[in-house]
Amino acid sequence: MRISLLLFLLISAQFSFAQSESVELSGQITDKDSGSPLPFVNIILNERNKDSFIGGTVSNENGQFNLKLIPPGNYFVELSFTGYKPQSISIQVGRLSEFLDLGRFEMEENTESLDEVVVSGRRSEVSELMDKKTFNIEDNISQLGGSVLQAMQNLPGITIDQEGKVQLRGSDRVVVLIDGQQTALTGFGNQAGLDNIPASAIERIEVINNPSARYDAQGMAGIINIIMKKNKESGFNGRAGLVAGLGALGEQRANFPDLPDQYLWNPSINPSLSLNYRKEKVNFFLQGDLMSFRRLNKNEFIRRTYDDGEIIDQQFLENRTQTAYTINTGADLYLNNRNTVTISALFGRESHIDRGSLPYFNAISGERQRLWRYWEDEVNTTINISTNWEHTYEQPGRKLQIGLSYAFQREDELFYFDNILPNLVGTDSTFLIADENVLDFELDYIRPLRAGRVELGSKVRWRYIPTNMQFVPGENSILDPGAAGWANYDERIGAVYSNYVYEQKNWEVEAGLRVEYAILDYEVIPGHNTYESDGYTYFQPFPNMRFAYILNENNKLSLFFNRRVDRPEEEDLRIFPKYDDPEILKTGNPSLRPQFTQSLELGYRSSWKTGYLYTAFYGRRTQDIITRVITQNPTDNLLNAISQNTGTGTNIGVEMVWEQDINEWYNFNLNGNVYHNTISAFTIENLYPFNTFFTMEEQRAYSGNVKWNNNFSLPNDFKIQLTGIYLAPDLLPQGRIDTRFSVDFGLTKSLQNGKGELFVNGSDIFNTLRIKREIRGDGFDLVSTDFFQTQVFRVGYNYRF
């Protein structure tokens, strides 16, 4: 009760649940005796228990008919045709499908005249499905002009961790799609690309906590689907915008001695252009964006305390200069009334230069032991090409879709290091090329039924990532030459699925099964000093279920069940040590195995004229959690962070959203999520650079977050948004992350009869958001606080034409 009360007083951003506002009905009329189709039969749809006409039509030469824009409700279908007995059929029009197939109606001959039949009924109000949340980016005023990653920080149930990864309900195992497809731009497990996509290019974001069998089984926490802007209005139209900003307006903590200045008052600029042309059978679209900025990318202060009494203080300062642009273009080709082909291409290029400085001090004597400096030049090039053919049948809503897509991303990374010690100076460099190739083939078939629909499909994926790491030792090198070389990631996945939806007046059922066969081969260069080739194979079922009971037109209860998987990503397996911090070395692990998750959720929604309250109780259980574990070398005080399968985790929580219109000028959305995390005891073995065992006892903690989004509509077309975010302390596999909180602000002014919009906003306006972690390992404690750039102020203008 106290948890529910606490959640009821929490915080968020606006969203709406997906729903079918209208349905298209179809069917066929035949003669009962001969089975031949009956053309020109009158079909009338009336509400039950009320003299209210909803719609009507006549059957075509094949006896087929369809009724469009029918709201969910209880109806009678009235059939009348000269020489045949009239019929009155009771039907229920639900909210789960946009199309329903009423099937075949057989009419019996009758020489008597047809009397008029008047039937009526009560129309049920549309209720939300609670299976998907949809966020309109333009409503997120406080993050207009930022990246997609920044915009997500304000959305209910979503948080961003210290490495820039998206989290849903406390887990970063999230699949990010663009227009329903995985692309190299958003990453297959690496979400850094989201920070290179301007929010101005996005129409909306869908959050799916309980995906059906139609979606890939990957992603235990759920799916985030990013819908790019694409207009289908006739003629030529578009949108242009320009955003400028300044970040990190003040220094939160001064540097250690002899370091370059932190990047402050960092400028950014984001011009964007969207064009659309629709004429007859062609719809052409193009979206182009440029993001160029300077940023304090990392400013982490770390203290390592060892059991032998040694204490080391260090600072990890990284200044970044970055330019990124994306172009998304394509065309819809309407070949005829039944066939449409969509061809699209997405190109992105992101280049950044990082200047890193890491001094290490003996905290007791104050003596500097080392100064590590690096210069990184990295270019990421992304190409995604897809084509989709959609065939619609004569029966409305029945369709076949076939899609083929290819995604490519090249990671080209150059590192140059200086290792400055009291008695010598060392120099080194490394060069990495990693090419990601992903080929997807998908087939989906949907057929409406009288009270629902059936969905069938299959998917085949081939994903190949060859990587080549070269070490170029310089003077007094610290590089491990035996850890370099090449490795090839080769993944093949085949899947088939079926999903069935059925609904009646007061209840709905959706049940599906996806069966997946996966093979991963991770080939390692022969003679590598630690690792050998490895991989895994599995053949697994992934069921899903949703059951909903409609208490009345304003109250609904839903129960969800899902089983999902998280396959290790290539970066989790990558065998090459990363030398950005030589005393806390990061390395992958090719022996990783997938983690499997079962989840259960009970959701309840109550709505009224001016708002609604949504509550979800959920639980997840995950086996073989994939994470990094930090261990100490047996010969010195250097640390190694290695990817591992650890223990079993459980996540049990409750999420609540309260949206309320107070009056015509103010409304708010209050969202809270409280959960209890448990990570079971585990023992792992780190192989690199030494065989080291680590055991962790069971950990338990309560955590959560609250978000409060306040919206004000003022005279003269002014709108103001004020958002507060609070993230409670949470568990890490070896410790915890501390409290985080921030306040965002935004203001817009509509101009030029609604075609233009001027906005000013600020993220983390009080500069309070920082990441503090506490890690406990065998023989050491690590405490860190990262004062990286989170404060950004922007001004921008958008114009629609």
Short mmCIF file of N, CA, C and O in Angstrom, two decimals, residues 152-227:
data_model
loop_
_atom_site.label_atom_id
_atom_site.label_comp_id
_atom_site.label_asym_id
_atom_site.label_seq_id
_atom_site.Cartn_x
_atom_site.Cartn_y
_atom_site.Cartn_z
N MET A 152 14.75 10.55 -25.00
CA MET A 152 14.24 9.38 -24.29
C MET A 152 14.34 9.52 -22.77
O MET A 152 13.61 8.85 -22.04
N GLN A 153 15.24 10.37 -22.28
CA GLN A 153 15.43 10.49 -20.85
C GLN A 153 14.16 10.94 -20.13
O GLN A 153 13.98 10.67 -18.95
N ASN A 154 13.27 11.63 -20.84
CA ASN A 154 12.06 12.17 -20.22
C ASN A 154 10.85 11.26 -20.36
O ASN A 154 9.78 11.58 -19.86
N LEU A 155 11.00 10.13 -21.04
CA LEU A 155 9.85 9.27 -21.30
C LEU A 155 9.60 8.32 -20.13
O LEU A 155 10.53 7.81 -19.52
N PRO A 156 8.34 8.05 -19.82
CA PRO A 156 8.00 7.17 -18.70
C PRO A 156 8.60 5.78 -18.85
O PRO A 156 8.57 5.18 -19.92
N GLY A 157 9.20 5.29 -17.77
CA GLY A 157 9.75 3.94 -17.74
C GLY A 157 11.12 3.80 -18.36
O GLY A 157 11.73 2.73 -18.27
N ILE A 158 11.66 4.86 -19.00
CA ILE A 158 12.95 4.81 -19.67
C ILE A 158 13.98 5.59 -18.86
O ILE A 158 13.70 6.71 -18.43
N THR A 159 15.15 5.01 -18.65
CA THR A 159 16.27 5.72 -18.06
C THR A 159 17.50 5.48 -18.93
O THR A 159 17.53 4.57 -19.76
N ILE A 160 18.53 6.32 -18.75
CA ILE A 160 19.79 6.20 -19.48
C ILE A 160 20.89 5.95 -18.45
O ILE A 160 21.03 6.70 -17.48
N ASP A 161 21.69 4.89 -18.64
CA ASP A 161 22.72 4.57 -17.66
C ASP A 161 23.99 5.37 -17.91
O ASP A 161 24.05 6.23 -18.79
N GLN A 162 25.03 5.09 -17.09
CA GLN A 162 26.26 5.89 -17.14
C GLN A 162 27.03 5.72 -18.44
O GLN A 162 27.90 6.53 -18.77
N GLU A 163 26.75 4.67 -19.23
CA GLU A 163 27.43 4.44 -20.49
C GLU A 163 26.57 4.85 -21.69
O GLU A 163 26.91 4.55 -22.83
N GLY A 164 25.46 5.53 -21.44
CA GLY A 164 24.59 5.98 -22.52
C GLY A 164 23.68 4.90 -23.06
O GLY A 164 23.13 5.05 -24.15
N LYS A 165 23.46 3.83 -22.31
CA LYS A 165 22.58 2.76 -22.76
C LYS A 165 21.15 3.01 -22.26
O LYS A 165 20.93 3.47 -21.15
N VAL A 166 20.20 2.67 -23.13
CA VAL A 166 18.80 2.83 -22.79
C VAL A 166 18.36 1.70 -21.87
O VAL A 166 18.70 0.53 -22.09
N GLN A 167 17.60 2.05 -20.82
CA GLN A 167 17.10 1.06 -19.89
C GLN A 167 15.58 1.15 -19.80
O GLN A 167 15.02 2.25 -19.78
N LEU A 168 14.92 0.00 -19.77
CA LEU A 168 13.50 -0.10 -19.50
C LEU A 168 13.32 -0.85 -18.18
O LEU A 168 13.79 -1.98 -18.05
N ARG A 169 12.70 -0.18 -17.23
CA ARG A 169 12.44 -0.78 -15.92
C ARG A 169 13.70 -1.39 -15.32
O ARG A 169 13.70 -2.50 -14.79
N GLY A 170 14.81 -0.66 -15.43
CA GLY A 170 16.04 -1.05 -14.77
C GLY A 170 16.94 -1.98 -15.54
O GLY A 170 17.99 -2.37 -15.04
N SER A 171 16.60 -2.34 -16.80
CA SER A 171 17.44 -3.25 -17.59
C SER A 171 17.85 -2.58 -18.90
O SER A 171 17.02 -1.94 -19.56
N ASP A 172 19.14 -2.76 -19.29
CA ASP A 172 19.61 -2.19 -20.55
C ASP A 172 19.51 -3.18 -21.71
O ASP A 172 19.98 -2.89 -22.81
N ARG A 173 18.90 -4.33 -21.49
CA ARG A 173 18.73 -5.30 -22.57
C ARG A 173 17.48 -4.95 -23.36
O ARG A 173 16.41 -5.53 -23.22
N VAL A 174 17.64 -3.93 -24.21
CA VAL A 174 16.55 -3.34 -24.98
C VAL A 174 16.90 -3.41 -26.47
O VAL A 174 18.03 -3.13 -26.85
N VAL A 175 15.95 -3.79 -27.29
CA VAL A 175 16.14 -3.78 -28.74
C VAL A 175 15.57 -2.47 -29.27
O VAL A 175 14.44 -2.10 -28.97
N VAL A 176 16.37 -1.76 -30.07
CA VAL A 176 15.95 -0.49 -30.66
C VAL A 176 15.75 -0.69 -32.16
O VAL A 176 16.65 -1.15 -32.86
N LEU A 177 14.56 -0.36 -32.64
CA LEU A 177 14.22 -0.50 -34.06
C LEU A 177 14.01 0.88 -34.67
O LEU A 177 13.66 1.84 -33.98
N ILE A 178 14.21 0.98 -35.98
CA ILE A 178 13.83 2.15 -36.75
C ILE A 178 12.80 1.71 -37.78
O ILE A 178 13.09 0.85 -38.61
N ASP A 179 11.60 2.26 -37.67
CA ASP A 179 10.49 1.87 -38.55
C ASP A 179 10.29 0.36 -38.55
O ASP A 179 10.06 -0.26 -39.60
N GLY A 180 10.42 -0.25 -37.37
CA GLY A 180 10.15 -1.67 -37.22
C GLY A 180 11.30 -2.59 -37.56
O GLY A 180 11.14 -3.80 -37.50
N GLN A 181 12.48 -2.03 -37.92
CA GLN A 181 13.61 -2.86 -38.31
C GLN A 181 14.84 -2.51 -37.49
O GLN A 181 15.06 -1.36 -37.12
N GLN A 182 15.65 -3.54 -37.21
CA GLN A 182 16.95 -3.28 -36.61
C GLN A 182 17.88 -2.75 -37.69
O GLN A 182 17.91 -3.25 -38.81
N THR A 183 18.65 -1.73 -37.34
CA THR A 183 19.60 -1.15 -38.28
C THR A 183 20.95 -0.99 -37.59
O THR A 183 21.04 -0.96 -36.37
N ALA A 184 21.98 -0.85 -38.41
CA ALA A 184 23.31 -0.64 -37.85
C ALA A 184 23.43 0.73 -37.20
O ALA A 184 24.29 0.95 -36.34
N LEU A 185 22.56 1.68 -37.56
CA LEU A 185 22.64 3.02 -36.99
C LEU A 185 22.30 3.02 -35.51
O LEU A 185 22.97 3.65 -34.69
N THR A 186 21.25 2.31 -35.14
CA THR A 186 20.88 2.23 -33.72
C THR A 186 21.68 1.16 -33.00
O THR A 186 21.70 1.12 -31.78
N GLY A 187 22.31 0.29 -33.76
CA GLY A 187 23.16 -0.71 -33.14
C GLY A 187 22.39 -1.96 -32.79
O GLY A 187 21.22 -1.93 -32.42
N PHE A 188 23.06 -3.09 -32.88
CA PHE A 188 22.52 -4.36 -32.44
C PHE A 188 23.11 -4.61 -31.05
O PHE A 188 24.05 -5.38 -30.88
N GLY A 189 22.56 -3.90 -30.04
CA GLY A 189 23.09 -4.00 -28.69
C GLY A 189 23.95 -2.82 -28.31
O GLY A 189 24.20 -2.58 -27.14
N ASN A 190 24.40 -2.03 -29.29
CA ASN A 190 25.16 -0.81 -29.01
C ASN A 190 24.30 0.37 -29.39
O ASN A 190 24.05 0.62 -30.56
N GLN A 191 23.83 1.12 -28.40
CA GLN A 191 22.86 2.18 -28.65
C GLN A 191 23.50 3.55 -28.76
O GLN A 191 22.81 4.57 -28.73
N ALA A 192 24.85 3.61 -28.88
CA ALA A 192 25.53 4.90 -28.97
C ALA A 192 25.05 5.70 -30.17
O ALA A 192 25.06 6.94 -30.15
N GLY A 193 24.62 5.02 -31.24
CA GLY A 193 24.16 5.71 -32.43
C GLY A 193 22.92 6.56 -32.21
O GLY A 193 22.65 7.48 -32.99
N LEU A 194 22.16 6.30 -31.15
CA LEU A 194 20.98 7.10 -30.86
C LEU A 194 21.34 8.54 -30.55
O LEU A 194 20.53 9.44 -30.74
N ASP A 195 22.55 8.77 -30.06
CA ASP A 195 22.98 10.12 -29.74
C ASP A 195 23.38 10.89 -30.99
O ASP A 195 23.65 12.10 -30.92
N ASN A 196 23.40 10.21 -32.14
CA ASN A 196 23.72 10.86 -33.41
C ASN A 196 22.48 11.11 -34.27
O ASN A 196 22.59 11.68 -35.35
N ILE A 197 21.29 10.68 -33.79
CA ILE A 197 20.05 10.89 -34.53
C ILE A 197 19.32 12.07 -33.90
O ILE A 197 18.93 12.02 -32.73
N PRO A 198 19.12 13.16 -34.63
CA PRO A 198 18.39 14.30 -34.06
C PRO A 198 16.93 13.94 -33.78
O PRO A 198 16.29 13.23 -34.57
N ALA A 199 16.41 14.45 -32.70
CA ALA A 199 15.00 14.22 -32.39
C ALA A 199 14.10 14.84 -33.45
O ALA A 199 12.96 14.40 -33.65
N SER A 200 14.60 15.85 -34.17
CA SER A 200 13.81 16.50 -35.22
C SER A 200 13.48 15.57 -36.38
O SER A 200 12.55 15.83 -37.14
N ALA A 201 14.23 14.47 -36.51
CA ALA A 201 13.97 13.51 -37.59
C ALA A 201 12.92 12.48 -37.22
O ALA A 201 12.54 11.66 -38.05
N ILE A 202 12.45 12.51 -35.97
CA ILE A 202 11.58 11.46 -35.44
C ILE A 202 10.16 11.96 -35.30
O ILE A 202 9.92 13.07 -34.82
N GLU A 203 9.20 11.14 -35.70
CA GLU A 203 7.80 11.46 -35.51
C GLU A 203 7.31 11.01 -34.14
O GLU A 203 6.71 11.78 -33.39
N ARG A 204 7.62 9.76 -33.78
CA ARG A 204 7.17 9.24 -32.49
C ARG A 204 8.04 8.07 -32.07
O ARG A 204 8.81 7.53 -32.88
N ILE A 205 7.93 7.71 -30.81
CA ILE A 205 8.66 6.57 -30.26
C ILE A 205 7.66 5.64 -29.59
O ILE A 205 6.83 6.07 -28.77
N GLU A 206 7.73 4.36 -29.94
CA GLU A 206 6.86 3.35 -29.35
C GLU A 206 7.67 2.50 -28.37
O GLU A 206 8.77 2.06 -28.68
N VAL A 207 7.11 2.30 -27.18
CA VAL A 207 7.74 1.46 -26.16
C VAL A 207 6.85 0.24 -25.95
O VAL A 207 5.69 0.36 -25.58
N ILE A 208 7.42 -0.94 -26.19
CA ILE A 208 6.67 -2.19 -26.12
C ILE A 208 7.32 -3.06 -25.04
O ILE A 208 8.36 -3.68 -25.26
N ASN A 209 6.73 -3.09 -23.86
CA ASN A 209 7.28 -3.88 -22.76
C ASN A 209 7.00 -5.37 -22.92
O ASN A 209 7.77 -6.20 -22.41
N ASN A 210 5.91 -5.71 -23.60
CA ASN A 210 5.51 -7.12 -23.76
C ASN A 210 5.25 -7.41 -25.23
O ASN A 210 4.10 -7.50 -25.67
N PRO A 211 6.30 -7.59 -26.04
CA PRO A 211 6.12 -7.80 -27.48
C PRO A 211 5.44 -9.13 -27.78
O PRO A 211 5.61 -10.12 -27.05
N SER A 212 4.71 -9.15 -28.88
CA SER A 212 4.08 -10.39 -29.33
C SER A 212 5.09 -11.22 -30.11
O SER A 212 6.23 -10.81 -30.34
N ALA A 213 4.64 -12.39 -30.56
CA ALA A 213 5.53 -13.30 -31.29
C ALA A 213 5.95 -12.74 -32.64
O ALA A 213 6.89 -13.25 -33.26
N ARG A 214 5.29 -11.70 -33.13
CA ARG A 214 5.69 -11.10 -34.41
C ARG A 214 7.08 -10.49 -34.34
O ARG A 214 7.77 -10.36 -35.34
N TYR A 215 7.48 -10.06 -33.13
CA TYR A 215 8.77 -9.38 -32.98
C TYR A 215 9.87 -10.40 -32.66
O TYR A 215 9.61 -11.48 -32.14
N ASP A 216 11.11 -10.00 -32.95
CA ASP A 216 12.25 -10.82 -32.59
C ASP A 216 12.22 -11.13 -31.10
O ASP A 216 11.78 -10.32 -30.28
N ALA A 217 12.75 -12.29 -30.73
CA ALA A 217 12.76 -12.69 -29.32
C ALA A 217 13.84 -11.97 -28.53
O ALA A 217 13.89 -12.07 -27.30
N GLN A 218 14.72 -11.24 -29.20
CA GLN A 218 15.81 -10.53 -28.54
C GLN A 218 15.28 -9.36 -27.72
O GLN A 218 14.36 -8.66 -28.12
N GLY A 219 15.88 -9.13 -26.53
CA GLY A 219 15.54 -7.96 -25.72
C GLY A 219 14.60 -8.28 -24.59
O GLY A 219 13.39 -8.15 -24.74
N MET A 220 15.16 -8.67 -23.43
CA MET A 220 14.30 -9.09 -22.33
C MET A 220 13.47 -7.93 -21.78
O MET A 220 12.35 -8.11 -21.31
N ALA A 221 14.02 -6.71 -21.79
CA ALA A 221 13.32 -5.58 -21.20
C ALA A 221 12.23 -5.05 -22.12
O ALA A 221 11.32 -4.35 -21.67
N GLY A 222 12.33 -5.34 -23.41
CA GLY A 222 11.32 -4.89 -24.33
C GLY A 222 11.92 -4.30 -25.59
O GLY A 222 13.11 -4.46 -25.88
N ILE A 223 11.09 -3.58 -26.34
CA ILE A 223 11.46 -3.04 -27.65
C ILE A 223 11.12 -1.56 -27.68
O ILE A 223 10.06 -1.13 -27.20
N ILE A 224 12.02 -0.77 -28.25
CA ILE A 224 11.76 0.63 -28.54
C ILE A 224 11.78 0.79 -30.05
O ILE A 224 12.78 0.49 -30.70
N ASN A 225 10.67 1.24 -30.61
CA ASN A 225 10.54 1.40 -32.06
C ASN A 225 10.50 2.89 -32.38
O ASN A 225 9.59 3.61 -31.94
N ILE A 226 11.48 3.37 -33.15
CA ILE A 226 11.59 4.77 -33.52
C ILE A 226 10.97 4.95 -34.91
O ILE A 226 11.42 4.34 -35.87
N ILE A 227 9.93 5.79 -35.00
CA ILE A 227 9.25 6.02 -36.27
C ILE A 227 9.76 7.33 -36.86
O ILE A 227 9.59 8.40 -36.27
#
